Amino acid sequence: MDKIRIYGGTPLNGEIEISGAKNAALKVMTAALLTDQPLVLHRIPDLRDVASLSEILTQLGVKLSYDAGKKTMRLHSAAIASCVAPYDLVRKMRASILVLGPLVARHGEAKVSLPGGCAIGTRPVDMHIDGLRQLGVEIELVDGYINARAPRGLTGAHIHFPKVSVGATENIMMAATLAKGTTTLVNAAREPEIVDLGECLIKMGAEITGLGTDTIIIHGKAFLRGTEHAVIADRIEAGTFAIAGAMTGGTLRLKHCNIEHIDYLLDPLHKAGVDLVSDGDTVTVKRISKQLRGVDIMTEPYPGFPTDLQAQMMSMLTISEGAGMVTETIFENRFMHVPELARMGADITIHGSSALVRGVSKLRGADVMATDLRASVSLVLAGLVAEGATTVHRIYHLERGYENIVSKLSSVGAKLERMKEEAA
Ligand code: UD1
């Protein structure tokens, strides 16, 4: 396994191009299962999670080709070859559960392993299962698999999610596009990635209204057709680099970045002493105060502060003047980066789902271990400002979600290198 060594202390200056959104790409890829016609997708990032889902889709009979240079993927699910998504493939990534809805809606049958993914809490899939049951799907849980059957097809329903879930909203929305009649999703998630998926489904012939609101209405169709779609920019990658710019104190331009999708960052970063200014699709991040200041944040469903930027923000607070309180409301057990940041000299106290971060004058480089995708990148950010060298081990997680992170950061002046673990 590889590691990354970072030599801290250089401000980041220049331009970084934001990739297509991982969490939008994975969803539109599964939408290929809803039609027997080809789907052509643009701005698909070259990431391990994309490769993992490609493997699952190929197993299900999708003919898939990916041009990593052009970031274009062609998927053709002419016939479903298998309706089984096995444990070995699904365990690598929780988003694999998203094949369940499209598969059972089109094929009448699906057998999908209960998912794995980042080790951040228990992360159940009960709302995916309950939602599909309400659409008339018979579901049994046997030997770690979800066995789903709908021999007479799906029927539209009024579904009220007890809790806001990105994945459950997407899975049920996709299944409902092929159901008989109308489905109403109440307390639906509003993330831009869901809007993006919905817009792709509409191009495929689906009838959907209410995208981006908490009530989504889907009028089912007998079949969907192929289309072409370019996914939105990755707002979490953009937010991560914005925080990196804030921490290191240079001026960073983030190209292909929609400022509306990172609105939740503007106020906390401004209070911390950082400005974000948008010009067309470029957002410029610039620190305006000499010293960053502590701010409080609480993670919430979109449009609130995203849990996927919580670790990065905490990294920034470790070197901010005063203190900041970070409250995590989406996932339990999402403070795995705290002991690693503490190894670098951070002063953080956890109380239940909150962490009080008292700023220190500097972090010191250390050997740290990546535990999940966003925790990993928070350690890279800490390394960018730490005194001396920081080595982030087990970067496997990082590669699941950040395209070319070493070369992107190097191109704006960061000093870091990727190394083989045994070369230590
Ligand atoms: C997606 C994102 C992930 C992000 C998360 C929250 C993808 C591939 N992943 O994950 O990066 O951190 O949204 O913004 O898009 N829950 C249940 N039962 C369910 C489903 C979810 O209790 O059936 C709970 C979860 O445990 C969690 C909360 O609902 O506490 C939100 O999870 P959810 O929005 O479903 O996250 P994902 O779709 O898995």
mmCIF file of C-alpha atoms and ligand atoms in Angstrom, residues 22-24 26-27 49 93-98 118 120-130 161-170 189 191 193-194 235-236 300-302 305-309 328-332 334 373-374 400, ligand 1:
data_model
loop_
_atom_site.group_PDB
_atom_site.id
_atom_site.type_symbol
_atom_site.label_atom_id
_atom_site.label_comp_id
_atom_site.label_asym_id
_atom_site.label_seq_id
_atom_site.Cartn_x
_atom_site.Cartn_y
_atom_site.Cartn_z
ATOM 1 C CA LYS A 22 -17.859 11.308 -7.310
ATOM 2 C CA ASN A 23 -21.219 11.223 -5.560
ATOM 3 C CA ALA A 24 -23.035 12.296 -8.710
ATOM 4 C CA LEU A 26 -21.774 6.869 -9.059
ATOM 5 C CA LYS A 27 -25.522 7.538 -9.152
ATOM 6 C CA ASP A 49 -14.978 4.062 -6.283
ATOM 7 C CA MET A 93 -18.298 0.725 -1.310
ATOM 8 C CA ARG A 94 -21.622 1.510 0.329
ATOM 9 C CA ALA A 95 -22.963 3.272 -2.779
ATOM 10 C CA SER A 96 -23.227 -0.171 -4.446
ATOM 11 C CA ILE A 97 -26.633 -0.466 -2.743
ATOM 12 C CA LEU A 98 -27.839 1.928 -5.461
ATOM 13 C CA CYS A 118 -16.292 3.842 5.110
ATOM 14 C CA ILE A 120 -18.272 5.675 9.966
ATOM 15 C CA GLY A 121 -20.985 4.269 12.176
ATOM 16 C CA THR A 122 -23.507 1.547 11.519
ATOM 17 C CA ARG A 123 -25.037 3.151 8.382
ATOM 18 C CA PRO A 124 -28.121 0.961 7.951
ATOM 19 C CA VAL A 125 -30.096 0.584 4.692
ATOM 20 C CA ASP A 126 -33.531 0.153 6.292
ATOM 21 C CA MET A 127 -35.027 3.154 4.468
ATOM 22 C CA HIS A 128 -33.919 1.796 1.076
ATOM 23 C CA ILE A 129 -35.636 -1.502 1.914
ATOM 24 C CA ASP A 130 -38.807 0.056 3.399
ATOM 25 C CA PHE A 161 -38.813 9.024 4.831
ATOM 26 C CA PRO A 162 -38.420 9.088 8.635
ATOM 27 C CA LYS A 163 -34.986 10.683 8.218
ATOM 28 C CA VAL A 164 -33.261 12.547 5.375
ATOM 29 C CA SER A 165 -31.148 10.082 3.385
ATOM 30 C CA VAL A 166 -29.264 10.854 0.179
ATOM 31 C CA GLY A 167 -28.935 7.218 -0.887
ATOM 32 C CA ALA A 168 -32.506 6.167 -0.033
ATOM 33 C CA THR A 169 -33.916 9.183 -1.932
ATOM 34 C CA GLU A 170 -31.825 8.254 -4.993
ATOM 35 C CA ALA A 189 -32.842 14.792 0.446
ATOM 36 C CA GLU A 191 -28.352 17.498 -2.392
ATOM 37 C CA GLU A 193 -26.093 15.309 -6.688
ATOM 38 C CA ILE A 194 -29.759 14.213 -6.412
ATOM 39 C CA ARG A 235 -18.486 20.373 -4.279
ATOM 40 C CA ILE A 236 -16.705 18.347 -1.598
ATOM 41 C CA GLU A 300 -26.701 18.924 8.521
ATOM 42 C CA PRO A 301 -28.367 17.608 5.355
ATOM 43 C CA TYR A 302 -27.969 19.934 2.335
ATOM 44 C CA PHE A 305 -22.814 22.167 6.359
ATOM 45 C CA PRO A 306 -21.883 18.757 4.861
ATOM 46 C CA THR A 307 -20.590 15.930 7.004
ATOM 47 C CA ASP A 308 -18.146 15.246 4.148
ATOM 48 C CA LEU A 309 -16.304 18.522 4.965
ATOM 49 C CA GLU A 328 -21.643 15.978 13.846
ATOM 50 C CA THR A 329 -25.348 15.165 13.457
ATOM 51 C CA ILE A 330 -25.344 12.864 10.414
ATOM 52 C CA PHE A 331 -23.076 9.952 11.347
ATOM 53 C CA GLU A 332 -22.000 8.586 14.704
ATOM 54 C CA ARG A 334 -17.127 10.225 12.507
ATOM 55 C CA LEU A 373 -12.049 9.035 2.889
ATOM 56 C CA ARG A 374 -12.637 12.487 4.374
ATOM 57 C CA ARG A 400 -11.554 6.337 -3.461
HETATM 58 C C1 UD1 B 1 -24.168 9.963 0.997
HETATM 59 C C2 UD1 B 1 -22.784 10.262 0.483
HETATM 60 C C3 UD1 B 1 -21.805 10.460 1.633
HETATM 61 C C4 UD1 B 1 -22.340 11.517 2.594
HETATM 62 C C5 UD1 B 1 -23.770 11.202 3.009
HETATM 63 C C6 UD1 B 1 -24.413 12.293 3.840
HETATM 64 C C7 UD1 B 1 -22.663 9.068 -1.605
HETATM 65 C C8 UD1 B 1 -22.057 7.946 -2.366
HETATM 66 N N1 UD1 B 1 -22.328 9.150 -0.331
HETATM 67 O O1 UD1 B 1 -24.079 8.732 1.724
HETATM 68 O O2 UD1 B 1 -20.558 10.868 1.092
HETATM 69 O O3 UD1 B 1 -21.522 11.528 3.750
HETATM 70 O O4 UD1 B 1 -24.596 11.016 1.846
HETATM 71 O O5 UD1 B 1 -24.377 13.488 3.154
HETATM 72 O O6 UD1 B 1 -23.383 9.879 -2.130
HETATM 73 N N2 UD1 B 1 -29.617 6.080 7.233
HETATM 74 C C9 UD1 B 1 -30.480 5.211 7.878
HETATM 75 N N3 UD1 B 1 -31.137 4.286 7.117
HETATM 76 C C10 UD1 B 1 -31.000 4.210 5.754
HETATM 77 C C11 UD1 B 1 -30.130 5.106 5.113
HETATM 78 C C12 UD1 B 1 -29.447 6.040 5.879
HETATM 79 O O7 UD1 B 1 -30.632 5.251 9.095
HETATM 80 O O8 UD1 B 1 -31.636 3.352 5.134
HETATM 81 C C13 UD1 B 1 -28.898 7.090 8.031
HETATM 82 C C14 UD1 B 1 -27.372 6.958 7.942
HETATM 83 O O9 UD1 B 1 -26.879 5.991 8.840
HETATM 84 C C15 UD1 B 1 -26.956 8.369 8.298
HETATM 85 C C16 UD1 B 1 -28.056 9.231 7.657
HETATM 86 O O10 UD1 B 1 -29.175 8.365 7.482
HETATM 87 O O11 UD1 B 1 -26.974 8.546 9.679
HETATM 88 C C17 UD1 B 1 -27.703 9.860 6.337
HETATM 89 O O12 UD1 B 1 -27.163 8.870 5.479
HETATM 90 P P1 UD1 B 1 -27.349 8.944 3.890
HETATM 91 O O13 UD1 B 1 -27.775 10.325 3.528
HETATM 92 O O14 UD1 B 1 -28.195 7.817 3.445
HETATM 93 O O15 UD1 B 1 -25.874 8.724 3.392
HETATM 94 P P2 UD1 B 1 -25.406 7.939 2.104
HETATM 95 O O16 UD1 B 1 -26.395 8.072 1.007
HETATM 96 O O17 UD1 B 1 -24.950 6.576 2.486
#
